[in-house]
Amino acid sequence: MGIRAKSNLDRSRTIWTPEMDRYFIDLMLEQLNKGNRFDDHVFSKTAWMNMNSSFNERFKFEYEMDVLKNRHKTLRNLYKAVKNLLNQKGFNWDSTRQMVIAENKIWDEFIKVNPDVRPYRVKTIPYYDDLGIIYGDNSARKKGNDSSLILLGLKFGGPL
């Protein structure tokens, strides 16, 4: 379960666990499957209320909707950063290890110019394909990996 930590401003801060991330991503996929998202990747008010209610029920805490919206933004930024990295020459997605890979020389040179990408050299992102579905990217399908789409259809009871 998530931990509420105090920051310098004496506000509680949610520390997300892998279980919380997975559940939230599943909730977003479910809302997407139900058509509760607009073309600009924004979920409807009904979708947010449903996700917030389900999330709070699951984790037995009264998180405000802003907690989920902030996590949505964080996950979107993570997805964009990884997608941008994968668009660079020499970088690829390893679906077995669920991480960005490249030769050491390529990493070293790229990190010299872009030090903010250093964490992605060792970071696993087990839900990257799902984030691609949520944020409207078809790269998983373009690369011939439509397993997330198949799982989405099976998990939520039918074809997309």
JSON list of C-alpha atoms in Angstrom, two decimals:
[
{"chain": "A", "resi": 1, "resn": "MET", "atom": "CA", "xyz": [0.00, 0.00, 0.00]},
{"chain": "A", "resi": 2, "resn": "GLY", "atom": "CA", "xyz": [1.12, 3.56, -0.62]},
{"chain": "A", "resi": 3, "resn": "ILE", "atom": "CA", "xyz": [2.80, 5.59, 2.03]},
{"chain": "A", "resi": 4, "resn": "ARG", "atom": "CA", "xyz": [1.86, 9.13, 2.90]},
{"chain": "A", "resi": 5, "resn": "ALA", "atom": "CA", "xyz": [5.07, 11.06, 3.57]},
{"chain": "A", "resi": 6, "resn": "LYS", "atom": "CA", "xyz": [5.39, 14.59, 4.93]},
{"chain": "A", "resi": 7, "resn": "SER", "atom": "CA", "xyz": [7.24, 17.10, 2.80]},
{"chain": "A", "resi": 8, "resn": "ASN", "atom": "CA", "xyz": [8.85, 20.41, 3.76]},
{"chain": "A", "resi": 9, "resn": "LEU", "atom": "CA", "xyz": [5.52, 22.13, 3.29]},
{"chain": "A", "resi": 10, "resn": "ASP", "atom": "CA", "xyz": [3.88, 19.80, 5.83]},
{"chain": "A", "resi": 11, "resn": "ARG", "atom": "CA", "xyz": [1.65, 18.33, 3.14]},
{"chain": "A", "resi": 12, "resn": "SER", "atom": "CA", "xyz": [1.14, 14.62, 2.74]},
{"chain": "A", "resi": 13, "resn": "ARG", "atom": "CA", "xyz": [2.69, 13.10, -0.35]},
{"chain": "A", "resi": 14, "resn": "THR", "atom": "CA", "xyz": [1.74, 9.76, -1.82]},
{"chain": "A", "resi": 15, "resn": "ILE", "atom": "CA", "xyz": [4.61, 7.37, -2.43]},
{"chain": "A", "resi": 16, "resn": "TRP", "atom": "CA", "xyz": [3.46, 5.09, -5.21]},
{"chain": "A", "resi": 17, "resn": "THR", "atom": "CA", "xyz": [4.09, 1.36, -5.04]},
{"chain": "A", "resi": 18, "resn": "PRO", "atom": "CA", "xyz": [4.32, -0.94, -8.09]},
{"chain": "A", "resi": 19, "resn": "GLU", "atom": "CA", "xyz": [0.96, -2.43, -7.05]},
{"chain": "A", "resi": 20, "resn": "MET", "atom": "CA", "xyz": [-0.64, 1.03, -7.01]},
{"chain": "A", "resi": 21, "resn": "ASP", "atom": "CA", "xyz": [0.80, 1.87, -10.43]},
{"chain": "A", "resi": 22, "resn": "ARG", "atom": "CA", "xyz": [-0.39, -1.41, -11.93]},
{"chain": "A", "resi": 23, "resn": "TYR", "atom": "CA", "xyz": [-3.90, -0.96, -10.53]},
{"chain": "A", "resi": 24, "resn": "PHE", "atom": "CA", "xyz": [-4.14, 2.65, -11.69]},
{"chain": "A", "resi": 25, "resn": "ILE", "atom": "CA", "xyz": [-2.95, 1.71, -15.18]},
{"chain": "A", "resi": 26, "resn": "ASP", "atom": "CA", "xyz": [-5.53, -1.08, -15.28]},
{"chain": "A", "resi": 27, "resn": "LEU", "atom": "CA", "xyz": [-8.22, 1.43, -14.27]},
{"chain": "A", "resi": 28, "resn": "MET", "atom": "CA", "xyz": [-7.16, 3.78, -17.06]},
{"chain": "A", "resi": 29, "resn": "LEU", "atom": "CA", "xyz": [-7.19, 0.93, -19.59]},
{"chain": "A", "resi": 30, "resn": "GLU", "atom": "CA", "xyz": [-10.67, -0.02, -18.41]},
{"chain": "A", "resi": 31, "resn": "GLN", "atom": "CA", "xyz": [-11.93, 3.56, -18.83]},
{"chain": "A", "resi": 32, "resn": "LEU", "atom": "CA", "xyz": [-10.29, 3.77, -22.22]},
{"chain": "A", "resi": 33, "resn": "ASN", "atom": "CA", "xyz": [-12.00, 0.53, -23.24]},
{"chain": "A", "resi": 34, "resn": "LYS", "atom": "CA", "xyz": [-15.34, 1.99, -22.11]},
{"chain": "A", "resi": 35, "resn": "GLY", "atom": "CA", "xyz": [-14.77, 5.08, -24.27]},
{"chain": "A", "resi": 36, "resn": "ASN", "atom": "CA", "xyz": [-14.43, 7.48, -21.33]},
{"chain": "A", "resi": 37, "resn": "ARG", "atom": "CA", "xyz": [-11.55, 9.44, -22.79]},
{"chain": "A", "resi": 38, "resn": "PHE", "atom": "CA", "xyz": [-11.52, 12.36, -25.17]},
{"chain": "A", "resi": 39, "resn": "ASP", "atom": "CA", "xyz": [-9.36, 12.67, -28.29]},
{"chain": "A", "resi": 40, "resn": "ASP", "atom": "CA", "xyz": [-6.79, 14.79, -26.45]},
{"chain": "A", "resi": 41, "resn": "HIS", "atom": "CA", "xyz": [-6.01, 11.93, -24.01]},
{"chain": "A", "resi": 42, "resn": "VAL", "atom": "CA", "xyz": [-8.04, 13.51, -21.19]},
{"chain": "A", "resi": 43, "resn": "PHE", "atom": "CA", "xyz": [-10.41, 11.28, -19.26]},
{"chain": "A", "resi": 44, "resn": "SER", "atom": "CA", "xyz": [-13.99, 12.38, -18.66]},
{"chain": "A", "resi": 45, "resn": "LYS", "atom": "CA", "xyz": [-15.15, 13.56, -15.23]},
{"chain": "A", "resi": 46, "resn": "THR", "atom": "CA", "xyz": [-17.10, 10.32, -14.89]},
{"chain": "A", "resi": 47, "resn": "ALA", "atom": "CA", "xyz": [-13.97, 8.30, -15.63]},
{"chain": "A", "resi": 48, "resn": "TRP", "atom": "CA", "xyz": [-11.97, 10.21, -13.00]},
{"chain": "A", "resi": 49, "resn": "MET", "atom": "CA", "xyz": [-14.70, 9.74, -10.41]},
{"chain": "A", "resi": 50, "resn": "ASN", "atom": "CA", "xyz": [-14.93, 6.00, -11.17]},
{"chain": "A", "resi": 51, "resn": "MET", "atom": "CA", "xyz": [-11.15, 5.55, -11.05]},
{"chain": "A", "resi": 52, "resn": "ASN", "atom": "CA", "xyz": [-10.82, 7.54, -7.83]},
{"chain": "A", "resi": 53, "resn": "SER", "atom": "CA", "xyz": [-13.60, 5.58, -6.15]},
{"chain": "A", "resi": 54, "resn": "SER", "atom": "CA", "xyz": [-12.18, 2.21, -7.22]},
{"chain": "A", "resi": 55, "resn": "PHE", "atom": "CA", "xyz": [-8.65, 3.21, -6.25]},
{"chain": "A", "resi": 56, "resn": "ASN", "atom": "CA", "xyz": [-9.71, 4.38, -2.79]},
{"chain": "A", "resi": 57, "resn": "GLU", "atom": "CA", "xyz": [-11.76, 1.24, -2.24]},
{"chain": "A", "resi": 58, "resn": "ARG", "atom": "CA", "xyz": [-8.84, -0.96, -3.21]},
{"chain": "A", "resi": 59, "resn": "PHE", "atom": "CA", "xyz": [-6.21, 0.81, -1.11]},
{"chain": "A", "resi": 60, "resn": "LYS", "atom": "CA", "xyz": [-8.44, 1.77, 1.82]},
{"chain": "A", "resi": 61, "resn": "PHE", "atom": "CA", "xyz": [-7.50, 5.43, 1.80]},
{"chain": "A", "resi": 62, "resn": "GLU", "atom": "CA", "xyz": [-9.29, 8.63, 0.81]},
{"chain": "A", "resi": 63, "resn": "TYR", "atom": "CA", "xyz": [-7.00, 9.90, -1.91]},
{"chain": "A", "resi": 64, "resn": "GLU", "atom": "CA", "xyz": [-8.20, 13.08, -3.57]},
{"chain": "A", "resi": 65, "resn": "MET", "atom": "CA", "xyz": [-8.69, 12.99, -7.32]},
{"chain": "A", "resi": 66, "resn": "ASP", "atom": "CA", "xyz": [-5.65, 15.24, -7.74]},
{"chain": "A", "resi": 67, "resn": "VAL", "atom": "CA", "xyz": [-3.43, 12.40, -6.52]},
{"chain": "A", "resi": 68, "resn": "LEU", "atom": "CA", "xyz": [-4.52, 10.26, -9.50]},
{"chain": "A", "resi": 69, "resn": "LYS", "atom": "CA", "xyz": [-4.36, 13.19, -11.92]},
{"chain": "A", "resi": 70, "resn": "ASN", "atom": "CA", "xyz": [-0.81, 13.97, -10.82]},
{"chain": "A", "resi": 71, "resn": "ARG", "atom": "CA", "xyz": [0.18, 10.32, -11.26]},
{"chain": "A", "resi": 72, "resn": "HIS", "atom": "CA", "xyz": [-1.44, 10.36, -14.71]},
{"chain": "A", "resi": 73, "resn": "LYS", "atom": "CA", "xyz": [0.76, 13.32, -15.62]},
{"chain": "A", "resi": 74, "resn": "THR", "atom": "CA", "xyz": [3.87, 11.64, -14.17]},
{"chain": "A", "resi": 75, "resn": "LEU", "atom": "CA", "xyz": [3.21, 8.43, -16.12]},
{"chain": "A", "resi": 76, "resn": "ARG", "atom": "CA", "xyz": [2.56, 10.44, -19.30]},
{"chain": "A", "resi": 77, "resn": "ASN", "atom": "CA", "xyz": [5.90, 12.22, -18.86]},
{"chain": "A", "resi": 78, "resn": "LEU", "atom": "CA", "xyz": [7.68, 8.92, -18.22]},
{"chain": "A", "resi": 79, "resn": "TYR", "atom": "CA", "xyz": [6.12, 7.47, -21.36]},
{"chain": "A", "resi": 80, "resn": "LYS", "atom": "CA", "xyz": [7.13, 10.51, -23.46]},
{"chain": "A", "resi": 81, "resn": "ALA", "atom": "CA", "xyz": [10.71, 10.42, -22.14]},
{"chain": "A", "resi": 82, "resn": "VAL", "atom": "CA", "xyz": [11.12, 6.73, -22.97]},
{"chain": "A", "resi": 83, "resn": "LYS", "atom": "CA", "xyz": [9.44, 7.15, -26.35]},
{"chain": "A", "resi": 84, "resn": "ASN", "atom": "CA", "xyz": [11.80, 10.04, -27.19]},
{"chain": "A", "resi": 85, "resn": "LEU", "atom": "CA", "xyz": [14.79, 7.96, -26.14]},
{"chain": "A", "resi": 86, "resn": "LEU", "atom": "CA", "xyz": [13.63, 5.07, -28.33]},
{"chain": "A", "resi": 87, "resn": "ASN", "atom": "CA", "xyz": [13.43, 7.46, -31.28]},
{"chain": "A", "resi": 88, "resn": "GLN", "atom": "CA", "xyz": [17.19, 8.05, -30.99]},
{"chain": "A", "resi": 89, "resn": "LYS", "atom": "CA", "xyz": [19.52, 6.03, -33.18]},
{"chain": "A", "resi": 90, "resn": "GLY", "atom": "CA", "xyz": [20.91, 2.96, -31.44]},
{"chain": "A", "resi": 91, "resn": "PHE", "atom": "CA", "xyz": [18.27, 2.70, -28.71]},
{"chain": "A", "resi": 92, "resn": "ASN", "atom": "CA", "xyz": [15.80, -0.18, -28.65]},
{"chain": "A", "resi": 93, "resn": "TRP", "atom": "CA", "xyz": [13.15, -1.67, -26.41]},
{"chain": "A", "resi": 94, "resn": "ASP", "atom": "CA", "xyz": [13.91, -5.01, -24.77]},
{"chain": "A", "resi": 95, "resn": "SER", "atom": "CA", "xyz": [10.49, -6.54, -24.16]},
{"chain": "A", "resi": 96, "resn": "THR", "atom": "CA", "xyz": [11.98, -9.36, -22.08]},
{"chain": "A", "resi": 97, "resn": "ARG", "atom": "CA", "xyz": [13.71, -7.06, -19.60]},
{"chain": "A", "resi": 98, "resn": "GLN", "atom": "CA", "xyz": [11.14, -4.27, -20.08]},
{"chain": "A", "resi": 99, "resn": "MET", "atom": "CA", "xyz": [13.75, -1.58, -20.53]},
{"chain": "A", "resi": 100, "resn": "VAL", "atom": "CA", "xyz": [15.57, 0.61, -23.02]},
{"chain": "A", "resi": 101, "resn": "ILE", "atom": "CA", "xyz": [18.79, -0.95, -24.30]},
{"chain": "A", "resi": 102, "resn": "ALA", "atom": "CA", "xyz": [21.76, 0.28, -26.31]},
{"chain": "A", "resi": 103, "resn": "GLU", "atom": "CA", "xyz": [25.46, -0.41, -26.57]},
{"chain": "A", "resi": 104, "resn": "ASN", "atom": "CA", "xyz": [27.52, 1.08, -23.74]},
{"chain": "A", "resi": 105, "resn": "LYS", "atom": "CA", "xyz": [29.25, 3.48, -26.13]},
{"chain": "A", "resi": 106, "resn": "ILE", "atom": "CA", "xyz": [25.90, 4.84, -27.32]},
{"chain": "A", "resi": 107, "resn": "TRP", "atom": "CA", "xyz": [24.63, 5.27, -23.73]},
{"chain": "A", "resi": 108, "resn": "ASP", "atom": "CA", "xyz": [27.84, 6.98, -22.63]},
{"chain": "A", "resi": 109, "resn": "GLU", "atom": "CA", "xyz": [27.81, 9.49, -25.50]},
{"chain": "A", "resi": 110, "resn": "PHE", "atom": "CA", "xyz": [24.10, 10.23, -25.17]},
{"chain": "A", "resi": 111, "resn": "ILE", "atom": "CA", "xyz": [24.27, 10.72, -21.39]},
{"chain": "A", "resi": 112, "resn": "LYS", "atom": "CA", "xyz": [27.12, 13.23, -21.81]},
{"chain": "A", "resi": 113, "resn": "VAL", "atom": "CA", "xyz": [24.75, 15.48, -23.74]},
{"chain": "A", "resi": 114, "resn": "ASN", "atom": "CA", "xyz": [21.54, 14.43, -21.95]},
{"chain": "A", "resi": 115, "resn": "PRO", "atom": "CA", "xyz": [22.37, 13.61, -18.31]},
{"chain": "A", "resi": 116, "resn": "ASP", "atom": "CA", "xyz": [18.68, 13.48, -17.36]},
{"chain": "A", "resi": 117, "resn": "VAL", "atom": "CA", "xyz": [18.28, 10.16, -19.21]},
{"chain": "A", "resi": 118, "resn": "ARG", "atom": "CA", "xyz": [20.86, 8.37, -17.05]},
{"chain": "A", "resi": 119, "resn": "PRO", "atom": "CA", "xyz": [18.19, 6.56, -14.93]},
{"chain": "A", "resi": 120, "resn": "TYR", "atom": "CA", "xyz": [16.70, 4.94, -18.03]},
{"chain": "A", "resi": 121, "resn": "ARG", "atom": "CA", "xyz": [19.90, 2.98, -18.57]},
{"chain": "A", "resi": 122, "resn": "VAL", "atom": "CA", "xyz": [18.94, 0.65, -15.72]},
{"chain": "A", "resi": 123, "resn": "LYS", "atom": "CA", "xyz": [15.25, 1.40, -15.16]},
{"chain": "A", "resi": 124, "resn": "THR", "atom": "CA", "xyz": [12.65, -1.24, -15.92]},
{"chain": "A", "resi": 125, "resn": "ILE", "atom": "CA", "xyz": [9.26, -0.02, -17.09]},
{"chain": "A", "resi": 126, "resn": "PRO", "atom": "CA", "xyz": [6.98, -3.06, -16.96]},
{"chain": "A", "resi": 127, "resn": "TYR", "atom": "CA", "xyz": [3.94, -1.15, -18.21]},
{"chain": "A", "resi": 128, "resn": "TYR", "atom": "CA", "xyz": [5.43, 0.79, -21.13]},
{"chain": "A", "resi": 129, "resn": "ASP", "atom": "CA", "xyz": [3.24, -0.91, -23.74]},
{"chain": "A", "resi": 130, "resn": "ASP", "atom": "CA", "xyz": [0.12, -0.17, -21.68]},
{"chain": "A", "resi": 131, "resn": "LEU", "atom": "CA", "xyz": [1.16, 3.47, -21.40]},
{"chain": "A", "resi": 132, "resn": "GLY", "atom": "CA", "xyz": [1.44, 3.52, -25.19]},
{"chain": "A", "resi": 133, "resn": "ILE", "atom": "CA", "xyz": [-2.19, 2.43, -25.42]},
{"chain": "A", "resi": 134, "resn": "ILE", "atom": "CA", "xyz": [-3.33, 4.98, -22.83]},
{"chain": "A", "resi": 135, "resn": "TYR", "atom": "CA", "xyz": [-1.48, 7.92, -24.34]},
{"chain": "A", "resi": 136, "resn": "GLY", "atom": "CA", "xyz": [-2.52, 7.06, -27.87]},
{"chain": "A", "resi": 137, "resn": "ASP", "atom": "CA", "xyz": [0.68, 5.80, -29.40]},
{"chain": "A", "resi": 138, "resn": "ASN", "atom": "CA", "xyz": [0.59, 2.87, -31.77]},
{"chain": "A", "resi": 139, "resn": "SER", "atom": "CA", "xyz": [4.31, 2.06, -31.66]},
{"chain": "A", "resi": 140, "resn": "ALA", "atom": "CA", "xyz": [3.71, -1.22, -29.83]},
{"chain": "A", "resi": 141, "resn": "ARG", "atom": "CA", "xyz": [1.48, -2.33, -32.68]},
{"chain": "A", "resi": 142, "resn": "LYS", "atom": "CA", "xyz": [3.84, -0.97, -35.34]},
{"chain": "A", "resi": 143, "resn": "LYS", "atom": "CA", "xyz": [6.62, -3.14, -33.96]},
{"chain": "A", "resi": 144, "resn": "GLY", "atom": "CA", "xyz": [4.40, -6.20, -34.23]},
{"chain": "A", "resi": 145, "resn": "ASN", "atom": "CA", "xyz": [3.75, -6.42, -30.49]},
{"chain": "A", "resi": 146, "resn": "ASP", "atom": "CA", "xyz": [0.00, -6.33, -30.05]},
{"chain": "A", "resi": 147, "resn": "SER", "atom": "CA", "xyz": [-0.07, -8.59, -26.98]},
{"chain": "A", "resi": 148, "resn": "SER", "atom": "CA", "xyz": [-1.18, -5.67, -24.79]},
{"chain": "A", "resi": 149, "resn": "LEU", "atom": "CA", "xyz": [-4.13, -5.08, -27.07]},
{"chain": "A", "resi": 150, "resn": "ILE", "atom": "CA", "xyz": [-5.06, -8.75, -26.99]},
{"chain": "A", "resi": 151, "resn": "LEU", "atom": "CA", "xyz": [-4.77, -8.81, -23.20]},
{"chain": "A", "resi": 152, "resn": "LEU", "atom": "CA", "xyz": [-6.84, -5.65, -22.95]},
{"chain": "A", "resi": 153, "resn": "GLY", "atom": "CA", "xyz": [-9.64, -7.25, -24.96]},
{"chain": "A", "resi": 154, "resn": "LEU", "atom": "CA", "xyz": [-9.54, -10.43, -22.90]},
{"chain": "A", "resi": 155, "resn": "LYS", "atom": "CA", "xyz": [-9.21, -8.69, -19.57]},
{"chain": "A", "resi": 156, "resn": "PHE", "atom": "CA", "xyz": [-12.15, -6.38, -20.06]},
{"chain": "A", "resi": 157, "resn": "GLY", "atom": "CA", "xyz": [-14.40, -8.80, -21.85]},
{"chain": "A", "resi": 158, "resn": "GLY", "atom": "CA", "xyz": [-14.18, -8.35, -25.55]},
{"chain": "A", "resi": 159, "resn": "PRO", "atom": "CA", "xyz": [-12.59, -6.87, -28.62]},
{"chain": "A", "resi": 160, "resn": "LEU", "atom": "CA", "xyz": [-11.52, -3.25, -28.78]}
]
